[in-house]
Coordinates of C-alpha atoms in Angstrom, one line a residue:
L1 CA 18.3 -92.7 27.2
I2 CA 14.5 -93.0 26.9
G3 CA 14.7 -95.1 23.8
F4 CA 15.7 -98.0 26.0
I5 CA 12.5 -98.0 28.1
W6 CA 10.7 -100.2 25.7
L7 CA 13.7 -102.6 25.7
Y8 CA 13.7 -103.1 29.5
F9 CA 10.2 -102.5 30.7
P10 CA 8.3 -105.4 29.0
V11 CA 11.2 -107.7 29.9
A12 CA 10.9 -106.7 33.6
L13 CA 7.1 -107.4 33.4
K14 CA 7.5 -110.7 31.7
R15 CA 10.1 -111.7 34.2
M16 CA 7.7 -110.9 37.0
L17 CA 4.9 -112.8 35.4
N18 CA 7.2 -115.8 35.1
F19 CA 7.6 -115.9 38.9
N20 CA 10.6 -113.5 38.7
V21 CA 12.6 -116.0 36.6
P22 CA 13.9 -114.8 33.2
P23 CA 11.7 -116.4 30.5
V24 CA 13.7 -119.1 28.6
K25 CA 14.0 -118.3 24.8
N26 CA 12.7 -120.8 22.3
S27 CA 11.0 -122.7 25.2
T28 CA 8.4 -125.2 23.7
G29 CA 7.0 -126.3 27.0
E30 CA 3.6 -125.2 28.3
P31 CA 3.7 -122.2 30.6
V32 CA 2.6 -122.6 34.2
W33 CA -1.0 -121.5 34.4
K34 CA -1.5 -118.8 37.0
V35 CA -3.8 -115.9 38.1
L36 CA -2.7 -112.2 37.9
I37 CA -4.1 -110.0 40.7
Y38 CA -3.5 -106.2 40.3
D39 CA -4.8 -102.9 41.6
R40 CA -5.6 -99.9 39.4
F41 CA -2.0 -98.8 39.3
G42 CA -0.8 -102.2 38.2
Q43 CA -3.5 -102.4 35.6
D44 CA -2.4 -99.0 34.1
I45 CA 1.2 -100.1 34.0
I46 CA 0.5 -103.4 32.2
S47 CA -2.3 -102.5 29.8
P48 CA -0.2 -100.3 27.3
L49 CA 2.5 -103.0 27.1
L50 CA 0.9 -106.5 27.2
S51 CA -2.3 -107.5 25.4
V52 CA -4.7 -110.1 26.7
K53 CA -3.3 -112.6 24.1
E54 CA 0.3 -112.0 25.3
L55 CA -0.8 -112.5 28.9
R56 CA -2.5 -115.8 27.9
D57 CA 0.6 -116.9 26.1
M58 CA 2.5 -116.4 29.4
G59 CA 0.0 -118.6 31.3
I60 CA -2.2 -115.9 32.8
T61 CA -5.7 -117.5 32.7
L62 CA -7.4 -114.8 34.8
H63 CA -6.5 -111.2 35.5
L64 CA -8.5 -109.7 38.3
L65 CA -8.6 -106.5 40.4
L66 CA -7.4 -106.9 43.9
H67 CA -10.5 -105.3 45.5
S68 CA -13.0 -107.2 43.3
D69 CA -15.0 -110.2 44.6
R70 CA -12.8 -113.2 43.8
D71 CA -13.6 -116.9 44.2
A72 CA -11.0 -119.3 45.7
I73 CA -8.9 -121.2 43.2
P74 CA -6.9 -123.4 45.6
D75 CA -4.8 -125.3 43.0
V76 CA -3.4 -122.3 41.1
P77 CA -0.5 -119.9 41.9
A78 CA -1.3 -116.2 42.1
V79 CA 1.0 -113.3 41.0
Y80 CA 0.2 -110.1 42.7
F81 CA 1.2 -106.7 41.2
V82 CA 0.1 -103.9 43.5
M83 CA 1.1 -100.7 45.2
P84 CA 2.1 -101.2 48.9
T85 CA -0.8 -99.1 50.3
E86 CA -2.5 -99.8 53.6
E87 CA -5.8 -100.9 51.9
N88 CA -3.9 -103.3 49.5
I89 CA -1.9 -104.9 52.3
D90 CA -5.1 -105.5 54.3
R91 CA -6.8 -107.2 51.3
M92 CA -3.7 -109.4 50.6
C93 CA -3.7 -110.4 54.3
Q94 CA -7.4 -111.3 53.9
D95 CA -6.6 -113.4 50.8
L96 CA -4.0 -115.3 52.9
R97 CA -6.5 -115.9 55.7
N98 CA -9.1 -117.1 53.2
Q99 CA -6.7 -119.5 51.5
L100 CA -7.7 -118.3 48.0
Y101 CA -4.7 -119.7 46.0
E102 CA -2.1 -122.5 46.0
S103 CA 0.8 -120.1 46.3
Y104 CA 1.5 -116.3 46.4
Y105 CA 4.1 -114.3 44.5
L106 CA 3.9 -110.8 45.9
N107 CA 5.2 -108.1 43.7
F108 CA 5.1 -104.5 44.8
I109 CA 5.2 -101.6 42.3
S110 CA 7.2 -99.5 44.7
A111 CA 9.3 -100.5 47.7
I112 CA 7.3 -101.9 50.6
S113 CA 8.1 -100.6 54.1
R114 CA 9.3 -103.0 56.8
S115 CA 6.2 -102.5 59.0
K116 CA 3.9 -103.4 56.1
L117 CA 6.0 -106.4 55.3
E118 CA 5.7 -107.5 59.0
D119 CA 1.9 -107.2 58.7
I120 CA 1.9 -109.6 55.8
A121 CA 4.2 -112.0 57.7
N122 CA 1.9 -111.9 60.7
A123 CA -1.1 -112.6 58.5
A124 CA 0.7 -115.5 56.9
I125 CA 1.6 -117.0 60.3
G126 CA -1.9 -116.6 61.6
A127 CA -3.4 -118.3 58.5
N128 CA -0.7 -121.0 58.6
A129 CA 0.2 -120.0 55.0
V130 CA 3.9 -119.1 55.4
T131 CA 5.0 -121.9 53.0
Q132 CA 2.5 -120.7 50.4
V133 CA 4.1 -117.2 50.2
A134 CA 6.7 -118.2 47.5
K135 CA 8.4 -114.9 46.7
V136 CA 8.2 -111.2 47.8
F137 CA 9.7 -108.6 45.4
D138 CA 10.0 -104.8 45.1
Q139 CA 9.7 -104.4 41.3
Y140 CA 10.4 -100.6 41.1
L141 CA 8.1 -100.2 38.1
N142 CA 6.1 -97.2 39.3
F143 CA 5.8 -95.5 35.9
I144 CA 3.8 -96.0 32.8
T145 CA 5.6 -96.7 29.5
L146 CA 3.4 -95.4 26.6
E147 CA 6.0 -95.5 23.8
D148 CA 9.6 -96.5 23.2
D149 CA 10.6 -92.8 23.9
M150 CA 7.9 -91.6 26.3
F151 CA 6.7 -92.5 29.8
V152 CA 4.4 -90.8 32.3
L153 CA 4.6 -91.0 36.1
C154 CA 1.0 -91.9 36.9
N155 CA -2.6 -92.2 35.6
Q156 CA -4.5 -93.0 38.8
N157 CA -4.9 -89.8 41.0
K158 CA -2.8 -87.9 38.5
E159 CA -4.5 -84.7 39.6
L160 CA -2.6 -85.1 42.9
V161 CA 0.8 -84.6 41.1
S162 CA -0.4 -82.1 38.5
Y163 CA 0.8 -78.5 37.8
R164 CA -2.3 -77.3 39.6
A165 CA -1.6 -79.3 42.7
I166 CA 1.9 -78.0 43.0
N167 CA 0.9 -74.3 42.3
R168 CA -2.2 -74.1 44.5
P169 CA -1.9 -71.0 46.7
D170 CA -3.3 -72.9 49.8
I171 CA -1.0 -75.9 49.5
T172 CA 0.6 -77.0 52.8
D173 CA 4.3 -78.0 53.3
T174 CA 3.2 -81.6 54.1
E175 CA 1.1 -81.8 50.9
M176 CA 4.1 -80.5 48.8
E177 CA 6.4 -83.0 50.4
T178 CA 4.0 -85.8 49.5
I179 CA 3.8 -84.6 45.9
M180 CA 7.6 -84.4 45.6
D181 CA 8.0 -87.9 47.1
T182 CA 5.6 -89.4 44.6
I183 CA 7.4 -87.8 41.7
V184 CA 10.8 -88.8 43.0
D185 CA 9.7 -92.4 43.7
S186 CA 8.6 -92.8 40.0
L187 CA 11.8 -91.3 38.6
F188 CA 13.9 -93.5 40.9
C189 CA 11.9 -96.6 39.7
F190 CA 12.6 -95.5 36.1
F191 CA 16.4 -95.4 36.6
V192 CA 16.4 -98.6 38.6
T193 CA 14.6 -100.4 35.7
L194 CA 17.1 -98.8 33.3
G195 CA 20.1 -99.6 35.5
A196 CA 21.6 -96.2 35.1
I197 CA 22.7 -93.4 37.4
P198 CA 21.8 -90.0 35.8
I199 CA 23.6 -86.7 35.9
I200 CA 20.8 -84.3 37.1
R201 CA 20.3 -80.8 36.0
C202 CA 17.5 -78.4 37.0
S203 CA 16.5 -74.8 37.2
R204 CA 17.0 -73.2 40.7
G205 CA 14.3 -72.1 43.1
T206 CA 11.5 -74.1 41.5
A207 CA 9.7 -77.4 42.2
A208 CA 12.1 -79.0 39.7
E209 CA 15.0 -78.2 42.2
M210 CA 13.1 -79.9 45.0
V211 CA 12.6 -83.0 42.9
A212 CA 16.3 -83.0 41.9
V213 CA 17.6 -82.7 45.5
K214 CA 15.3 -85.5 46.7
L215 CA 16.2 -87.8 43.8
D216 CA 19.9 -87.1 44.3
K217 CA 19.6 -88.0 48.0
K218 CA 17.7 -91.2 47.2
L219 CA 20.2 -92.3 44.6
R220 CA 23.2 -91.7 46.9
E221 CA 21.6 -93.5 49.8
N222 CA 21.1 -96.6 47.6
L223 CA 24.6 -96.5 46.2
R224 CA 26.1 -96.2 49.7
D225 CA 25.6 -99.9 50.5
A226 CA 27.4 -101.6 47.5
R227 CA 26.1 -105.0 48.6
N228 CA 22.5 -104.1 48.4
S229 CA 22.6 -101.4 45.7
L230 CA 19.9 -101.7 43.0
F231 CA 22.4 -100.5 40.4
T232 CA 25.3 -102.9 41.0
G233 CA 23.6 -106.2 41.6
D234 CA 21.8 -108.6 39.3
T235 CA 19.3 -106.1 38.2
L236 CA 17.7 -106.0 34.8
G237 CA 19.8 -103.2 33.3
A238 CA 22.6 -102.9 35.8
G239 CA 25.9 -102.1 34.4
Q240 CA 24.6 -101.8 30.8
F241 CA 25.3 -98.1 30.7
S242 CA 27.9 -97.6 33.3
F243 CA 30.3 -96.2 30.7
Q244 CA 27.9 -93.4 29.9
R245 CA 25.7 -91.7 32.5
P246 CA 22.5 -90.3 31.0
L247 CA 21.5 -86.7 31.5
L248 CA 18.2 -86.0 33.4
V249 CA 16.9 -82.5 32.8
L250 CA 14.2 -81.3 35.1
V251 CA 12.3 -78.2 34.1
D252 CA 9.4 -76.3 35.6
R253 CA 6.2 -76.0 33.5
N254 CA 6.2 -72.2 34.4
I255 CA 9.0 -71.8 31.9
D256 CA 6.5 -72.2 29.0
L257 CA 2.8 -72.1 30.0
A258 CA 1.6 -71.2 26.5
T259 CA 2.5 -74.5 24.7
P260 CA 0.1 -76.8 26.6
L261 CA -2.7 -74.3 25.9
H262 CA -1.9 -74.2 22.2
H263 CA -4.3 -75.9 19.7
T264 CA -2.4 -78.5 17.8
W265 CA -2.2 -79.7 14.2
T266 CA -0.4 -83.1 14.2
Y267 CA -2.3 -86.3 14.3
Q268 CA -1.3 -87.7 17.8
A269 CA -1.6 -84.3 19.5
L270 CA -5.1 -83.7 18.0
V271 CA -6.3 -87.2 19.1
H272 CA -5.0 -86.4 22.6
D273 CA -6.6 -82.9 22.6
V274 CA -10.1 -83.5 21.1
L275 CA -10.9 -87.2 21.8
D276 CA -11.0 -89.5 24.8
F277 CA -7.5 -90.8 24.7
H278 CA -5.8 -92.5 27.7
L279 CA -3.0 -95.0 27.9
N280 CA -2.8 -95.5 24.2
R281 CA -6.5 -96.3 23.9
V282 CA -9.0 -93.9 22.1
N283 CA -12.7 -94.2 22.9
L284 CA -15.2 -93.0 20.3
E285 CA -18.9 -92.6 20.4
E286 CA -20.7 -93.5 17.2
S287 CA -24.2 -92.6 16.4
A288 CA -26.5 -95.6 16.1
G289 CA -27.6 -94.7 12.6
T290 CA -29.4 -92.0 10.7
E291 CA -32.8 -93.7 10.8
S292 CA -35.6 -91.5 12.1
T293 CA -36.8 -92.3 15.6
P294 CA -40.6 -92.6 16.0
A295 CA -42.3 -89.8 18.0
G296 CA -42.3 -90.6 21.7
A297 CA -39.8 -93.4 21.3
R298 CA -36.6 -93.6 23.5
P299 CA -33.6 -92.2 21.5
K300 CA -31.2 -94.9 20.4
K301 CA -28.0 -95.2 22.4
K302 CA -24.7 -94.3 20.8
N303 CA -22.4 -97.2 20.2
K304 CA -19.0 -96.9 21.9
K305 CA -15.9 -98.2 20.2
S306 CA -12.3 -98.5 21.6
Y307 CA -9.1 -98.6 19.5
D308 CA -5.6 -99.3 20.7
L309 CA -3.0 -97.0 19.1
T310 CA 0.2 -98.8 19.9
T311 CA 3.8 -99.4 18.6
S312 CA 2.6 -102.4 16.6
D313 CA 0.4 -100.1 14.5
K314 CA 2.7 -99.2 11.6
F315 CA 0.4 -96.4 10.3
W316 CA 0.3 -94.8 13.7
Q317 CA 4.0 -95.0 14.1
K318 CA 4.6 -93.5 10.7
H319 CA 2.0 -90.7 10.8
K320 CA 1.4 -89.8 14.4
G321 CA 3.7 -86.7 14.1
S322 CA 2.4 -85.7 10.7
P323 CA 0.1 -82.6 10.1
F324 CA -3.5 -83.7 9.9
P325 CA -4.1 -83.1 6.2
E326 CA -1.2 -85.4 5.4
V327 CA -2.7 -88.1 7.6
A328 CA -6.1 -87.9 5.8
E329 CA -4.3 -88.1 2.4
S330 CA -2.2 -91.2 3.6
V331 CA -5.4 -93.0 4.8
Q332 CA -6.9 -92.5 1.3
Q333 CA -3.6 -93.8 -0.3
E334 CA -3.6 -96.9 2.0
L335 CA -7.3 -97.5 1.1
E336 CA -6.5 -97.4 -2.6
S337 CA -3.5 -99.7 -2.2
Y338 CA -5.7 -102.2 -0.3
R339 CA -8.4 -102.1 -2.9
A340 CA -5.8 -102.7 -5.7
Q341 CA -4.5 -105.7 -3.9
E342 CA -8.0 -107.0 -3.2
D343 CA -8.9 -106.5 -6.9
E344 CA -5.8 -108.5 -8.0
V345 CA -6.8 -111.4 -5.8
K346 CA -10.3 -111.4 -7.3
R347 CA -8.9 -111.1 -10.9
L348 CA -6.6 -114.1 -10.3
K349 CA -9.5 -116.1 -8.9
S350 CA -11.6 -115.5 -12.0
I351 CA -8.6 -116.3 -14.3
M352 CA -8.3 -119.7 -12.4
G353 CA -11.6 -120.7 -14.0
I354 CA -9.9 -120.6 -17.4
E355 CA -11.1 -123.2 -20.0
G356 CA -9.3 -125.1 -22.7
E357 CA -6.3 -127.4 -22.5
D358 CA -3.9 -125.8 -25.1
E359 CA -0.4 -125.1 -24.0
G360 CA -0.9 -121.4 -23.7
A361 CA -3.8 -121.9 -21.4
I362 CA -1.9 -124.4 -19.2
S363 CA 1.1 -122.1 -19.1
M364 CA -1.0 -119.1 -18.1
L365 CA -2.8 -121.3 -15.5
S366 CA 0.5 -122.4 -14.0
D367 CA 1.8 -118.8 -13.9
N368 CA -1.4 -117.5 -12.2
T369 CA -1.5 -120.3 -9.7
A370 CA 1.9 -119.1 -8.4
K371 CA 0.6 -115.6 -8.2
L372 CA -2.6 -116.7 -6.5
T373 CA -0.6 -118.7 -4.0
S374 CA 1.5 -115.7 -3.2
A375 CA -1.6 -113.5 -2.9
V376 CA -3.3 -116.0 -0.5
S377 CA -0.2 -116.3 1.7
S378 CA -0.3 -112.5 2.1
L379 CA -4.0 -112.5 3.1
P380 CA -3.3 -112.1 6.9
E381 CA -1.2 -109.1 6.2
L382 CA -4.0 -107.8 3.9
L383 CA -6.6 -108.3 6.6
E384 CA -4.4 -106.4 9.2
K385 CA -4.0 -103.6 6.7
K386 CA -7.8 -103.4 6.3
R387 CA -8.3 -103.3 10.1
L388 CA -5.8 -100.4 10.4
I389 CA -7.4 -98.5 7.6
D390 CA -10.9 -98.9 9.2
L391 CA -9.4 -97.9 12.6
H392 CA -7.7 -94.7 11.3
T393 CA -10.6 -93.8 9.0
N394 CA -12.9 -93.8 12.1
V395 CA -10.4 -91.9 14.3
A396 CA -9.5 -89.4 11.6
T397 CA -13.2 -88.8 10.9
A398 CA -13.9 -88.1 14.6
V399 CA -11.0 -85.6 14.7
L400 CA -12.2 -84.0 11.5
E401 CA -15.6 -83.4 13.0
H402 CA -14.1 -81.5 15.9
I403 CA -11.9 -79.5 13.5
K404 CA -14.9 -78.4 11.4
S405 CA -17.3 -77.7 14.2
R406 CA -14.7 -75.8 16.3
K407 CA -12.6 -74.3 13.5
L408 CA -9.5 -75.7 15.1
D409 CA -7.4 -75.0 12.0
V410 CA -8.2 -71.3 12.3
Y411 CA -7.2 -71.4 16.0
F412 CA -4.0 -73.2 15.3
E413 CA -2.9 -70.7 12.7
Y414 CA -3.9 -67.7 14.8
E415 CA -2.1 -68.9 17.9
E416 CA 1.0 -69.7 15.8
K417 CA 1.1 -66.1 14.7
I418 CA 0.6 -64.8 18.3
M419 CA 3.4 -67.0 19.6
S420 CA 5.8 -66.1 16.8
K421 CA 4.9 -62.3 17.1
S422 CA 3.6 -62.3 13.4
T423 CA 1.1 -59.8 12.1
L424 CA -2.5 -60.9 12.9
D425 CA -5.0 -60.8 10.0
K426 CA -8.0 -60.6 12.3
S427 CA -8.5 -58.9 15.6
L428 CA -8.5 -61.0 18.7
L429 CA -11.8 -59.5 19.8
D430 CA -13.5 -60.7 16.5
M431 CA -12.1 -64.2 17.1
I432 CA -13.6 -64.4 20.6
S433 CA -16.9 -62.8 19.6
D434 CA -17.4 -65.2 16.6
P435 CA -20.2 -67.5 17.7
D436 CA -19.3 -70.2 15.1
A437 CA -15.6 -70.4 16.1
G438 CA -14.9 -72.9 18.9
T439 CA -16.1 -73.7 22.3
P440 CA -15.8 -71.3 25.3
E441 CA -12.7 -73.4 26.3
D442 CA -11.1 -72.8 22.9
K443 CA -11.7 -69.0 23.2
M444 CA -10.2 -68.9 26.7
R445 CA -7.2 -70.9 25.6
L446 CA -6.6 -68.5 22.7
F447 CA -6.8 -65.4 25.0
L448 CA -4.5 -66.9 27.6
I449 CA -1.9 -67.6 24.9
Y450 CA -2.2 -64.0 23.8
Y451 CA -1.9 -62.8 27.5
I452 CA 1.1 -65.0 28.3
S453 CA 2.9 -64.2 25.0
S454 CA 2.4 -60.4 25.1
A455 CA 5.5 -58.5 26.1
Q456 CA 3.2 -56.0 27.8
A457 CA -0.1 -56.9 29.4
P458 CA -3.2 -55.2 27.8
S459 CA -4.4 -52.0 29.5
E460 CA -7.2 -52.3 32.1
I461 CA -9.7 -50.8 29.5
D462 CA -8.8 -53.3 26.9
L463 CA -8.8 -56.1 29.4
E464 CA -12.3 -55.2 30.5
Q465 CA -13.4 -55.4 26.8
Y466 CA -11.9 -58.8 26.5
K467 CA -13.4 -60.0 29.7
K468 CA -16.9 -58.9 28.6
A469 CA -16.4 -60.7 25.2
L470 CA -15.2 -63.9 27.0
T471 CA -18.1 -63.7 29.5
D472 CA -20.6 -63.2 26.6
A473 CA -19.1 -66.3 24.9
G474 CA -19.8 -68.4 28.0
C475 CA -16.2 -68.6 29.3
N476 CA -15.2 -69.1 33.0
L477 CA -12.8 -66.3 33.9
A478 CA -11.0 -68.2 36.7
P479 CA -8.1 -69.2 34.5
L480 CA -7.5 -65.6 33.5
T481 CA -7.5 -64.5 37.1
Y482 CA -4.8 -67.1 37.8
I483 CA -2.6 -66.2 34.8
K484 CA -2.9 -62.5 35.6
Q485 CA -1.5 -63.2 39.1
W486 CA 1.1 -65.5 37.7
K487 CA 2.3 -62.9 35.2

């Protein structure tokens, strides 16, 4: 099922950016130059999928945030990609009144309500811009595709649909309904994009069941009107999988609370856990150098670097699920392979300066010319290989610093033993009390895994001992209080 996200999602976006007309393959004509206006939600959806270069190839000369200060460009069409919120609608109406662009292609991430659509219509009439509003579309793209087999529901305001938000003891029925509606809307958009009606399975008596019931109702309501159904008309994926309905399994996080607390050992999981990694982009802070700063001088600022870890990165695709030591070894092998290729090009260049005109020399020259030509033609590939080696050397080094300073390998092995009920070679109290092993958060995560995984909760005397050790280590005990009540 999910493997098809990558197939349909970029196509849906490209279709939208081409004024909702399918892009013509092998088209040699110049694209129509246009401006892309998005909100933060639209930006998050587009950024993992389309690079700035790809946007430019599609004719996007400018991409701007809806609520930024924008100058009028009266002879250029504008493609809007925003959530249909009150603030966004007001700003779009203001753009119409200010006559910012030649024409307006309005694309809403989720379905817009009739009342808000009427607000836009009234603004267009008031601004005498009805003919300039070229198209209005509900795109049903309210989810973020990060990989060809993974998507997330949101990035902006994600704390509003988090585990914590759903399990707050003071949550009201209205707030819970809003959270459920947000989740259901994203899942509905996903299946509309895929063009498939799922068979839904869930555990009873949980938030997962609430989502399942609401999603089921929304799907049925849409299918009731065959003429306007999003699954039977000329939609992107409609009918493609009608012969096989996919299975949607909804589970509650409470089934397994230990796993998200578990320290990890694979490359992608470590990057996500210890570095600043969002929407396939990792941000690293690098020291400005080892030079000594003169007394009284302002300390040098740290350089910030961003790297995109995407599907086009072959090394990432191959090794993101590998244990970290294997990744470090693979980076070294890639570096040695690159150096060997680089040395070969240098050697061929030096041979090209061969002297003498005997037959052997000419024959060797001819043979090496062919080799050098081959080497030069593979130069772009070699440069890309070098870029990826530098990228993963920097990322892996940053991860390694965290592993060494926090002893994450020790935590990983210890937690594995706790979760698999194996014999522990060191007491938990010693691990928590060790000042050199991990941050207060690491220690708290370790203890919570022990507490959740234990068949029987520790006695009150033992628990007080652990609490004292955790407090001495600088831990906040609020998570333990919650897990104690949960258990």
